[in-house]
Amino acid sequence: MPTRLIDVGHDTSDVSRLVLSSNIGNSEQIKYAALSYCWGGEKDAESQFKTEKVSLEHRFVGLPSELMTPTTKDAILLARAIGLRYLWIDALCIVQDDEDDWLHESSQMDLVYRHAFVTFCSLNSDSCHESFLNRAPAVRVPFQSTIRKATKGSYLIGLRSRTGVYMNRGDYDWDLALSKWNKRCWTFQEKEMSTPDGLKEMKLPVAGLN
């Protein structure tokens, strides 16, 4: 078990907070999710909602939602939606300005991801300040055939990077191929450390998570 986890509670009426895994009864049986995501650039990393020495005790009391980045909010929402009470996010579960704590916890990363029940991978966001649940909508363009009047409908058009031709790919394959997440060293090892059963595509209706 990781040293610290986030107790997300059961619904939005519960206040999320840090907990010590050693204080959770039957911790060997606890299922938790781990988050793999990109912090973003230097400015995004600096403004990331995280745990530091001065805020550690406050994090055990509660995690203020108004301070959370969109990625943190989404991960908590998703954990609740699939019925998991505990979540691991590096920025919050590791004391970022404590060198000893960081060295100890980072050395356990393989265990954190290997023993996670599921790993959430934020493929379509490049920063902790971007939501991975509230995706930018595609533009719907009406179509009416000038040859056959009965033929009509609409196209959905979305922006994609010009990085080659991708045919017959699903949403997951597109996100993976074009994401910065798939090109970062940290996230690469997090992907490799996660078990095949723990790292999987989860197709959940976003509307049902609100």
Tab-separated table of C-alpha atoms in Angstrom:
chain	number	residue	atom	x	y	z
A	1	MET	CA	0.000	0.000	0.000
A	2	PRO	CA	1.162	3.564	-0.634
A	3	THR	CA	1.979	5.527	2.523
A	4	ARG	CA	-0.899	7.941	1.880
A	5	LEU	CA	-4.139	7.729	-0.063
A	6	ILE	CA	-6.986	10.091	-0.804
A	7	ASP	CA	-10.267	9.094	0.790
A	8	VAL	CA	-12.783	10.377	-1.760
A	9	GLY	CA	-15.819	9.354	0.305
A	10	HIS	CA	-18.966	8.106	-1.380
A	11	ASP	CA	-20.530	11.144	-3.066
A	12	THR	CA	-20.230	14.896	-3.503
A	13	SER	CA	-21.472	15.529	0.030
A	14	ASP	CA	-18.283	13.956	1.398
A	15	VAL	CA	-15.097	15.996	1.761
A	16	SER	CA	-12.060	14.285	0.222
A	17	ARG	CA	-8.978	14.122	2.432
A	18	LEU	CA	-5.608	12.455	2.800
A	19	VAL	CA	-5.374	9.373	4.999
A	20	LEU	CA	-2.513	7.169	6.129
A	21	SER	CA	-2.952	3.691	4.713
A	22	SER	CA	-1.639	2.292	7.993
A	23	ASN	CA	-4.758	3.712	9.677
A	24	ILE	CA	-7.153	1.939	7.327
A	25	GLY	CA	-8.493	-1.311	8.710
A	26	ASN	CA	-7.561	-4.409	6.703
A	27	SER	CA	-5.428	-2.271	4.409
A	28	GLU	CA	-4.287	-5.364	2.507
A	29	GLN	CA	-7.816	-5.681	1.121
A	30	ILE	CA	-8.233	-2.022	0.185
A	31	LYS	CA	-8.752	-1.275	-3.498
A	32	TYR	CA	-7.517	2.046	-4.796
A	33	ALA	CA	-7.151	3.802	-8.138
A	34	ALA	CA	-3.923	5.459	-9.282
A	35	LEU	CA	-3.792	8.463	-11.588
A	36	SER	CA	-1.323	8.796	-14.458
A	37	TYR	CA	-1.319	12.245	-16.071
A	38	CYS	CA	0.843	15.120	-17.310
A	39	TRP	CA	1.484	17.997	-14.916
A	40	GLY	CA	2.083	20.315	-17.870
A	41	GLY	CA	4.655	23.052	-18.312
A	42	GLU	CA	6.652	24.772	-15.593
A	43	LYS	CA	3.923	27.292	-14.753
A	44	ASP	CA	1.265	24.583	-14.610
A	45	ALA	CA	3.481	22.462	-12.364
A	46	GLU	CA	4.082	25.381	-10.014
A	47	SER	CA	0.360	26.066	-9.678
A	48	GLN	CA	-0.555	22.384	-9.363
A	49	PHE	CA	-2.700	21.566	-6.322
A	50	LYS	CA	-0.230	19.610	-4.210
A	51	THR	CA	0.882	18.652	-0.713
A	52	GLU	CA	3.846	20.424	0.866
A	53	LYS	CA	5.221	20.478	4.398
A	54	VAL	CA	3.185	23.519	5.366
A	55	SER	CA	-0.077	22.049	4.047
A	56	LEU	CA	0.339	18.381	5.020
A	57	GLU	CA	-1.728	18.515	8.215
A	58	HIS	CA	-4.449	20.494	6.435
A	59	ARG	CA	-4.664	17.821	3.728
A	60	PHE	CA	-5.603	15.235	6.375
A	61	VAL	CA	-8.530	17.462	7.362
A	62	GLY	CA	-9.811	18.037	3.858
A	63	LEU	CA	-8.965	18.844	0.259
A	64	PRO	CA	-10.706	22.124	-0.674
A	65	SER	CA	-12.492	21.621	-3.988
A	66	GLU	CA	-11.938	25.273	-4.914
A	67	LEU	CA	-8.174	24.648	-4.925
A	68	MET	CA	-8.277	21.431	-6.916
A	69	THR	CA	-7.125	21.346	-10.507
A	70	PRO	CA	-9.588	19.938	-13.078
A	71	THR	CA	-7.573	16.715	-13.354
A	72	THR	CA	-7.799	16.113	-9.590
A	73	LYS	CA	-11.525	16.823	-9.585
A	74	ASP	CA	-12.100	14.434	-12.493
A	75	ALA	CA	-10.094	11.634	-10.859
A	76	ILE	CA	-12.074	11.962	-7.613
A	77	LEU	CA	-15.355	12.015	-9.542
A	78	LEU	CA	-14.378	8.932	-11.526
A	79	ALA	CA	-13.235	6.997	-8.457
A	80	ARG	CA	-16.598	7.623	-6.802
A	81	ALA	CA	-18.464	6.706	-9.981
A	82	ILE	CA	-16.924	3.222	-10.141
A	83	GLY	CA	-17.299	2.636	-6.406
A	84	LEU	CA	-13.706	3.052	-5.234
A	85	ARG	CA	-13.192	4.967	-2.019
A	86	TYR	CA	-9.438	5.473	-2.284
A	87	LEU	CA	-7.285	7.208	-4.859
A	88	TRP	CA	-3.559	7.871	-5.287
A	89	ILE	CA	-2.320	11.066	-6.959
A	90	ASP	CA	1.403	11.833	-6.784
A	91	ALA	CA	1.021	15.599	-6.268
A	92	LEU	CA	-1.100	15.064	-3.167
A	93	CYS	CA	0.117	11.777	-1.734
A	94	ILE	CA	3.817	12.717	-1.845
A	95	VAL	CA	5.079	15.719	0.148
A	96	GLN	CA	6.576	17.617	-2.759
A	97	ASP	CA	9.099	19.783	-0.896
A	98	ASP	CA	10.256	17.051	1.489
A	99	GLU	CA	13.291	15.444	-0.154
A	100	ASP	CA	13.305	12.381	2.114
A	101	ASP	CA	9.609	11.732	1.607
A	102	TRP	CA	9.874	12.267	-2.149
A	103	LEU	CA	12.827	9.912	-2.499
A	104	HIS	CA	11.124	7.209	-0.436
A	105	GLU	CA	7.754	7.453	-2.152
A	106	SER	CA	9.146	7.739	-5.684
A	107	SER	CA	11.201	4.586	-5.091
A	108	GLN	CA	7.910	2.758	-4.451
A	109	MET	CA	6.223	3.861	-7.677
A	110	ASP	CA	6.350	0.412	-9.213
A	111	LEU	CA	4.408	-0.960	-6.251
A	112	VAL	CA	1.893	1.889	-6.284
A	113	TYR	CA	0.882	1.215	-9.880
A	114	ARG	CA	1.337	-2.541	-9.777
A	115	HIS	CA	-1.072	-2.936	-6.868
A	116	ALA	CA	-3.620	-0.326	-7.946
A	117	PHE	CA	-7.018	-1.817	-8.737
A	118	VAL	CA	-7.179	0.421	-11.816
A	119	THR	CA	-5.041	3.167	-13.334
A	120	PHE	CA	-6.766	6.279	-14.673
A	121	CYS	CA	-4.816	7.610	-17.671
A	122	SER	CA	-5.543	11.193	-18.692
A	123	LEU	CA	-4.773	10.818	-22.379
A	124	ASN	CA	-6.550	13.805	-23.863
A	125	SER	CA	-5.216	16.474	-21.492
A	126	ASP	CA	-1.722	17.970	-21.598
A	127	SER	CA	-1.866	19.700	-18.218
A	128	CYS	CA	-3.215	19.231	-14.713
A	129	HIS	CA	-5.370	22.285	-15.454
A	130	GLU	CA	-7.274	20.479	-18.219
A	131	SER	CA	-10.272	18.244	-17.626
A	132	PHE	CA	-10.184	14.744	-19.090
A	133	LEU	CA	-13.911	14.119	-18.560
A	134	ASN	CA	-15.292	17.345	-20.029
A	135	ARG	CA	-13.915	17.022	-23.524
A	136	ALA	CA	-14.174	19.819	-26.076
A	137	PRO	CA	-17.265	19.077	-28.190
A	138	ALA	CA	-16.975	18.437	-31.894
A	139	VAL	CA	-18.697	20.766	-34.351
A	140	ARG	CA	-21.830	19.292	-35.939
A	141	VAL	CA	-22.182	20.276	-39.618
A	142	PRO	CA	-25.544	19.576	-41.323
A	143	PHE	CA	-25.413	17.761	-44.662
A	144	GLN	CA	-28.007	17.645	-47.422
A	145	SER	CA	-27.298	15.784	-50.639
A	146	THR	CA	-27.936	17.822	-53.792
A	147	ILE	CA	-28.269	14.607	-55.780
A	148	ARG	CA	-30.620	12.618	-53.552
A	149	LYS	CA	-32.880	14.842	-51.482
A	150	ALA	CA	-33.664	11.994	-49.088
A	151	THR	CA	-29.985	11.703	-48.155
A	152	LYS	CA	-29.258	14.029	-45.273
A	153	GLY	CA	-27.600	14.018	-41.887
A	154	SER	CA	-24.585	15.660	-40.295
A	155	TYR	CA	-20.836	15.391	-39.833
A	156	LEU	CA	-18.962	15.745	-36.556
A	157	ILE	CA	-15.718	17.651	-36.998
A	158	GLY	CA	-13.018	17.868	-34.330
A	159	LEU	CA	-9.443	19.156	-34.304
A	160	ARG	CA	-6.655	16.595	-34.578
A	161	SER	CA	-2.896	17.043	-34.765
A	162	ARG	CA	-1.351	16.621	-38.210
A	163	THR	CA	0.879	13.715	-37.209
A	164	GLY	CA	0.182	11.090	-39.809
A	165	VAL	CA	-2.801	9.139	-41.048
A	166	TYR	CA	-4.845	7.107	-38.579
A	167	MET	CA	-7.538	4.966	-40.118
A	168	ASN	CA	-10.174	2.821	-38.436
A	169	ARG	CA	-9.216	3.895	-34.916
A	170	GLY	CA	-11.490	4.247	-31.935
A	171	ASP	CA	-11.488	7.164	-29.504
A	172	TYR	CA	-8.965	5.437	-27.232
A	173	ASP	CA	-6.533	4.752	-30.090
A	174	TRP	CA	-6.756	8.347	-31.319
A	175	ASP	CA	-6.181	9.742	-27.838
A	176	LEU	CA	-3.238	7.420	-27.228
A	177	ALA	CA	-1.555	8.110	-30.551
A	178	LEU	CA	-1.853	11.888	-30.340
A	179	SER	CA	-1.391	12.472	-26.622
A	180	LYS	CA	1.594	13.976	-24.866
A	181	TRP	CA	0.900	11.448	-22.105
A	182	ASN	CA	2.094	8.691	-24.429
A	183	LYS	CA	5.405	10.490	-25.019
A	184	ARG	CA	6.509	11.243	-21.452
A	185	CYS	CA	9.026	9.118	-19.515
A	186	TRP	CA	7.160	9.247	-16.205
A	187	THR	CA	3.858	8.237	-17.719
A	188	PHE	CA	5.545	5.562	-19.835
A	189	GLN	CA	6.860	3.811	-16.752
A	190	GLU	CA	3.509	4.242	-15.001
A	191	LYS	CA	1.866	2.500	-17.936
A	192	GLU	CA	4.420	-0.315	-17.862
A	193	MET	CA	4.155	-0.702	-14.081
A	194	SER	CA	0.384	-1.032	-14.123
A	195	THR	CA	-0.962	-4.551	-14.394
A	196	PRO	CA	-2.743	-5.526	-17.640
A	197	ASP	CA	-5.986	-5.856	-15.692
A	198	GLY	CA	-5.462	-2.540	-13.923
A	199	LEU	CA	-4.647	-0.491	-17.010
A	200	LYS	CA	-7.678	-0.705	-19.223
A	201	GLU	CA	-9.995	1.403	-21.304
A	202	MET	CA	-13.106	2.290	-19.313
A	203	LYS	CA	-16.004	3.580	-21.395
A	204	LEU	CA	-18.282	5.420	-18.990
A	205	PRO	CA	-21.020	7.894	-19.921
A	206	VAL	CA	-19.654	11.274	-18.880
A	207	ALA	CA	-23.146	12.633	-18.309
A	208	GLY	CA	-23.650	9.940	-15.677
A	209	LEU	CA	-20.683	11.230	-13.663
A	210	ASN	CA	-22.045	14.727	-13.095
